[in-house]
Amino acid sequence: MKLWKKVLSVATAGVLCLGSVGLSGVQGVLNWSGVELSASAYVPESYDGTYGDLYYIVTGAGEIGIIGCDSDAASVEIPAEIDGKLVTCIGYEAFSDCSSLTEITIPDSVTKIEEGAFSGTPWLAAKQAETPLVIVNHILIDGQTCTGVVSIPNSVTSIGGYAFSDCSNLTAITIPDSVTSIGSHAFSGCNSLTEITIPDSVTRIRNSTFSGCSSLIEIMMPDSVMSIGNSAFSGCSSLTEITIPDNVTMIQAYVFSGCSSLSEIMIPDGVTSINEDAFSGCSSLKKIMMPDSVTSIGEKAFYGCSSLTEIMIPDSMMSIWAYAFCDCGNLTEITIPNSVTSIKGGAFSGCSSLTAITIPDSVTSIEETVFSGCTNLTAVTIPDSVTSIGGGAFSDCSSLTQIAIPDGVTSIGDWAFQDCSSLTEITIPDGVTSIGECAFVGCSSLTEITIPDSVTGIGRATFSGCSSLTAITIPDSVWIIESYAFSDCDNLTIYGYVDSYAQEYATENNIPFVALDKPTTTTTTTEITTTTEETTTTEETTTTATETPATTTTTETTTITEKITTTTTETTATTTTTTPTTPTLSKGDVDNSGGIDSTDIFYTMLYIANVAVGNDGGLTAEQIAAADVDGNGIVDSTDSFYIMYYVALHGAGHNTSWEEVLAK
């Protein structure tokens, strides 16, 4: 057995059986597998026990899962109970190394048999010779020898993983209403299968269930389906249409990738995210309707959708990930709503028919290669909110004639405007401190440019190949000009100040130099005159004069006039509302420690166990999202298996990516 398969089978069998496994069980299977983990990896003590030739673990639910058997065993009887605990599951490839196994007894208590449990055994070969459909305890574990039209009997309640995989002669199949579960890869590689109807009893389509069914033209999915796994329909190159049930809330990674005949699709209202490569390679897809519920478009979600002409991005959208619309060569226009705060690198690269685009005020940076290769782009509106333009952001935008860089921009990345051959003018604002190398290389129509005082250096080959450049103004602040900065600028004149580095550079490189007058500073004094208004107050006065022999009293009346000036200060209160950004944890890093280890396994399994018995799982929304490594919207045994598999491989020195792990 291959190393990864051995690790897979022994490290996670119990998790897959019933959704939760004790830590001691993980130790046992890791030890038994012979996989040496690094000191940093979590290593529990031992598997839970043996029964004759059998190895088993005890799940968190107090049930038994059979995870392996002595490879020399010829006959095995699995008991219904071990130590009073019910045996309910046979794990992934549990008996796959048993080349002598000819006889096995399986009790009725077993309700789950994982994929490959008996692969390569004489026992399975004998069963296949008896009937093409090998059914054990109502579980269809193998149908790989089937041909033509197949009807699954009503006694079957589940179809095991890989049950019909690579059944190239299977043309049609009827699945009865009794089936409630279809395993991962169940029909993968059935390249002669043309149609299939999924019964209402099925609620979930697992990873890669129909991947590589290249002749599948249509498929009916009932409203009962709540989730569709990664790569479920990838490579179904003949699939022309499909209706996604309303209960689905997430479009998983690679789910329709390579469906090159799919022309139109409607995303139901409940969907919140479209994950990476969901529709990549759907070269016939012309139109897609996205509801307001969608907040994120994942990396390469529509990569290579070369027939896509229009797409409506809803106002709910917050982020467009890297290469989301890369190489959508027929996309002529797109409106990015103000809700979008992040447009990742290469998001619209290669959209050669895109003519104009307006970037909303909510965006603060234009990342690397976002619009590279948009050869028909003539106009771009960059908002004042943008502070940086990434490397290659507008490279090969050969129809772009002019662009206004807002004052808030502080850096222009390497190759930012490479080969913008129609660009005739550009203004670099005073706030720019850094211009990357080759930033304007090949801008053959650019005639003049002024470098602001905030710039201290001009990078390597920054203006190389700007053959029409006749004038550049370089301030005193520039103290370095790197090699090839103005190569092939044969008609260039440098304007600068006497004794500056610009003059020195021009002299050393035989470039004409024109000295500019030093700027003068004018001081203006403004006399401020303050006028004080005089106020006269007249009061009523009584004067008494005494004369002899008579007394006369004279009364003089004066009216008081008082001018009162009242100054009213109006206070305006401005309220600024800040929308908090929700932190997002890395895939598998449930405890946000920066790495994926035994603690993440523990938290994931503890969550599953708690939820299984009706308790609160104890994880935040961010932690739940991190634990959901297969991206199906549910944290279950499959996720804990993948995390354990990831940890085991990395502990053994295998630097395996999540994409590789999830593809196994």
XYZ file of C-alpha atoms in Angstrom, residues 182-505:
324
model
C -23.793 8.506 -2.374
C -20.093 8.317 -1.526
C -17.263 10.409 -2.925
C -15.963 9.408 -6.373
C -18.864 6.953 -6.623
C -19.253 7.514 -10.406
C -15.967 9.278 -11.182
C -14.489 8.342 -14.545
C -17.692 6.731 -15.853
C -17.061 8.298 -19.235
C -19.901 6.504 -21.052
C -22.615 7.545 -18.578
C -24.967 9.945 -20.405
C -27.648 10.734 -17.853
C -28.544 10.154 -14.260
C -31.410 11.036 -11.936
C -30.737 11.555 -8.255
C -33.664 10.628 -5.988
C -35.284 13.000 -3.476
C -33.924 10.917 -0.623
C -30.366 12.180 -1.255
C -29.379 15.362 0.597
C -25.697 15.610 -0.225
C -23.498 15.058 -3.267
C -19.956 14.394 -2.089
C -16.546 15.259 -3.479
C -15.870 14.159 -7.068
C -19.005 12.006 -7.181
C -19.438 12.517 -10.952
C -16.012 13.921 -11.879
C -14.770 12.851 -15.287
C -18.192 11.718 -16.523
C -17.351 13.227 -19.890
C -20.475 11.926 -21.685
C -22.954 13.139 -19.065
C -25.312 15.554 -20.840
C -27.770 16.351 -18.111
C -28.394 15.548 -14.509
C -31.477 16.070 -12.382
C -30.785 17.151 -8.836
C -33.709 17.245 -6.415
C -34.477 20.154 -4.089
C -33.525 17.887 -1.205
C -29.813 18.346 -2.039
C -28.286 20.801 0.438
C -24.611 20.595 -0.474
C -22.503 19.731 -3.506
C -18.915 18.706 -2.765
C -15.627 19.776 -4.306
C -15.137 18.711 -7.937
C -18.520 16.962 -7.913
C -19.028 17.554 -11.669
C -15.516 18.551 -12.738
C -14.579 17.346 -16.192
C -18.196 16.693 -17.233
C -17.354 18.173 -20.606
C -20.683 17.294 -22.270
C -22.903 18.750 -19.538
C -24.949 21.535 -21.141
C -27.148 22.644 -18.287
C -27.708 22.046 -14.625
C -30.011 23.485 -11.998
C -28.500 24.092 -8.597
C -31.076 23.387 -5.839
C -32.237 26.350 -3.754
C -31.001 24.767 -0.518
C -27.366 24.944 -1.616
C -25.549 27.815 0.132
C -22.032 27.463 -1.264
C -20.551 26.711 -4.683
C -17.590 24.520 -3.807
C -14.111 24.475 -5.305
C -13.767 22.952 -8.798
C -17.403 21.832 -8.683
C -18.034 22.586 -12.398
C -14.455 23.085 -13.595
C -13.861 21.810 -17.105
C -17.584 21.669 -17.940
C -16.757 23.077 -21.340
C -20.282 22.675 -22.791
C -22.100 24.460 -19.963
C -23.547 27.644 -21.488
C -25.648 29.220 -18.758
C -26.170 28.800 -15.054
C -28.209 30.497 -12.346
C -26.889 30.720 -8.808
C -29.695 30.337 -6.222
C -30.459 33.118 -3.757
C -29.058 31.337 -0.728
C -25.495 31.051 -2.033
C -22.988 33.244 -0.162
C -19.710 32.327 -1.839
C -18.354 30.935 -5.084
C -15.121 29.124 -4.288
C -11.889 28.703 -6.190
C -12.008 27.289 -9.726
C -15.746 26.648 -9.374
C -16.352 27.357 -13.091
C -12.788 27.422 -14.410
C -12.504 26.138 -17.959
C -16.246 26.507 -18.665
C -15.365 27.833 -22.091
C -18.976 27.889 -23.382
C -20.418 29.765 -20.410
C -21.894 33.010 -21.772
C -23.925 34.320 -18.904
C -24.174 33.802 -15.196
C -26.662 35.304 -12.761
C -25.470 35.913 -9.212
C -27.864 36.800 -6.384
C -27.333 39.544 -3.829
C -26.447 36.933 -1.230
C -23.013 36.297 -2.798
C -20.240 38.118 -0.902
C -17.107 36.472 -2.291
C -15.817 35.210 -5.646
C -12.916 32.827 -5.090
C -9.568 32.479 -6.807
C -9.869 31.475 -10.487
C -13.630 31.046 -10.041
C -14.285 31.897 -13.722
C -10.773 31.377 -15.053
C -10.766 30.686 -18.792
C -14.516 31.279 -19.309
C -13.660 32.579 -22.751
C -17.280 32.928 -23.967
C -18.471 34.968 -20.978
C -19.707 38.342 -22.278
C -21.354 39.818 -19.240
C -21.671 39.282 -15.548
C -23.581 41.170 -12.898
C -21.689 41.485 -9.648
C -24.178 42.091 -6.826
C -23.941 44.960 -4.353
C -23.322 42.443 -1.586
C -19.930 41.491 -3.031
C -16.985 42.251 -0.732
C -14.005 40.557 -2.366
C -12.899 39.341 -5.793
C -10.029 36.908 -5.437
C -6.949 36.398 -7.592
C -7.506 35.502 -11.262
C -11.269 35.264 -10.691
C -12.029 36.370 -14.290
C -8.603 35.738 -15.817
C -8.650 35.004 -19.574
C -12.350 35.825 -19.981
C -11.483 37.108 -23.426
C -15.023 38.079 -24.496
C -15.975 40.004 -21.369
C -16.627 43.527 -22.660
C -17.767 45.329 -19.555
C -18.127 44.832 -15.860
C -19.409 46.993 -13.026
C -17.725 46.624 -9.667
C -20.058 47.729 -6.842
C -19.004 49.982 -3.976
C -19.316 47.074 -1.568
C -16.110 45.539 -2.976
C -13.105 46.351 -0.798
C -10.580 43.939 -2.270
C -9.662 43.013 -5.859
C -6.833 40.485 -5.770
C -3.984 40.052 -8.202
C -4.750 39.032 -11.784
C -8.524 39.247 -11.211
C -9.184 40.585 -14.750
C -5.902 39.762 -16.454
C -6.265 38.610 -20.043
C -9.761 40.127 -20.431
C -8.764 41.318 -23.870
C -12.238 42.646 -24.836
C -12.707 44.799 -21.740
C -12.812 48.444 -22.870
C -13.498 50.462 -19.726
C -13.692 49.910 -16.008
C -14.472 52.016 -12.963
C -12.895 51.037 -9.676
C -15.119 51.942 -6.690
C -14.083 54.233 -3.830
C -14.122 51.289 -1.437
C -10.932 49.852 -2.999
C -7.638 51.018 -1.471
C -5.092 49.196 -3.616
C -4.755 47.895 -7.156
C -2.888 44.637 -6.777
C -0.433 42.891 -9.052
C -1.466 42.120 -12.661
C -5.149 42.954 -11.963
C -5.689 44.318 -15.500
C -2.615 42.954 -17.286
C -3.259 41.910 -20.873
C -6.497 43.912 -21.179
C -5.420 44.947 -24.647
C -8.614 46.858 -25.538
C -8.864 48.782 -22.286
C -8.957 52.480 -23.167
C -10.208 54.094 -19.968
C -9.721 53.363 -16.278
C -11.063 55.405 -13.396
C -8.962 55.068 -10.255
C -10.568 56.519 -7.105
C -8.831 58.761 -4.585
C -9.023 55.941 -2.039
C -6.268 53.986 -3.842
C -2.814 54.295 -2.257
C -0.789 51.794 -4.275
C -0.604 50.350 -7.787
C 0.874 46.871 -7.781
C 3.420 45.268 -10.060
C 2.202 44.680 -13.611
C -1.239 46.082 -12.712
C -1.766 47.546 -16.221
C 0.965 45.741 -18.145
C 0.176 45.082 -21.830
C -2.841 47.418 -21.783
C -1.799 48.497 -25.251
C -4.925 50.617 -25.971
C -4.740 52.702 -22.798
C -4.059 56.305 -23.860
C -4.098 58.135 -20.549
C -4.599 57.489 -16.885
C -4.946 59.732 -13.862
C -3.151 58.511 -10.772
C -4.855 59.917 -7.660
C -2.961 62.019 -5.135
C -3.215 59.359 -2.446
C -0.988 56.888 -4.339
C 2.418 56.443 -2.687
C 3.927 53.601 -4.733
C 3.919 52.358 -8.326
C 5.017 48.736 -8.586
C 7.454 46.989 -10.917
C 6.231 46.657 -14.512
C 3.015 48.507 -13.542
C 2.501 50.080 -17.010
C 4.761 47.822 -19.055
C 4.070 47.961 -22.831
C 1.193 50.439 -22.544
C 2.229 51.468 -26.034
C -0.629 53.957 -26.589
C -0.105 55.839 -23.320
C 0.735 59.429 -24.256
C 0.646 61.139 -20.901
C 0.573 60.337 -17.224
C 0.782 62.503 -14.128
C 2.633 61.146 -11.127
C 1.268 62.811 -7.965
C 3.422 64.402 -5.291
C 2.678 61.652 -2.780
C 4.508 58.940 -4.765
C 7.726 57.879 -3.047
C 8.536 54.736 -4.997
C 8.491 53.916 -8.724
C 9.376 50.272 -9.345
C 11.744 48.945 -11.951
C 10.464 48.711 -15.520
C 7.335 50.575 -14.381
C 6.916 52.312 -17.773
C 9.071 50.086 -19.965
C 7.839 49.940 -23.564
C 5.494 52.951 -23.252
C 6.528 53.994 -26.740
C 3.989 56.848 -27.103
C 4.824 58.608 -23.825
C 6.241 62.059 -24.690
C 6.978 63.778 -21.407
C 6.830 63.167 -17.698
C 7.520 65.008 -14.456
C 8.952 63.203 -11.442
C 7.601 64.687 -8.169
C 9.811 65.909 -5.313
C 8.693 62.978 -3.142
C 10.640 60.488 -5.305
C 14.242 59.741 -4.322
C 15.192 57.182 -6.958
C 14.345 55.968 -10.467
C 14.514 52.192 -10.782
C 16.163 49.884 -13.256
C 14.822 50.216 -16.831
C 11.887 52.306 -15.543
C 11.489 54.208 -18.838
C 13.336 51.804 -21.109
C 11.908 51.670 -24.639
C 9.939 54.918 -24.247
C 11.066 55.903 -27.737
C 8.857 59.018 -27.982
C 9.949 60.433 -24.628
C 11.473 63.847 -25.276
C 11.394 65.501 -21.864
C 11.593 64.386 -18.266
C 11.827 66.668 -15.254
C 13.847 65.251 -12.365
C 13.860 67.046 -8.976
C 16.729 67.558 -6.528
C 15.292 64.802 -4.313
C 16.413 62.074 -6.747
C 19.830 60.783 -5.713
C 19.982 57.537 -7.715
C 19.026 56.522 -11.251
C 19.598 52.837 -11.873
C 20.908 51.142 -15.002
C 18.975 51.204 -18.267
C 16.490 53.696 -16.779
C 16.264 55.546 -20.125
C 17.648 52.991 -22.593
C 16.354 53.461 -26.173
C 15.048 56.942 -25.284
C 17.081 58.474 -28.100
C 15.337 61.858 -28.183
C 15.328 62.488 -24.443
C 16.239 65.737 -22.731
C 16.565 65.835 -18.953
C 15.325 68.936 -17.140
C 16.746 69.530 -13.693
C 18.754 71.787 -11.425
C 22.383 72.762 -11.506
C 24.679 70.533 -9.428
C 21.890 67.939 -8.973
C 22.233 64.212 -9.467
C 20.064 64.589 -12.560
C 22.717 66.842 -14.144
C 25.465 64.429 -13.161
C 23.563 61.490 -14.668
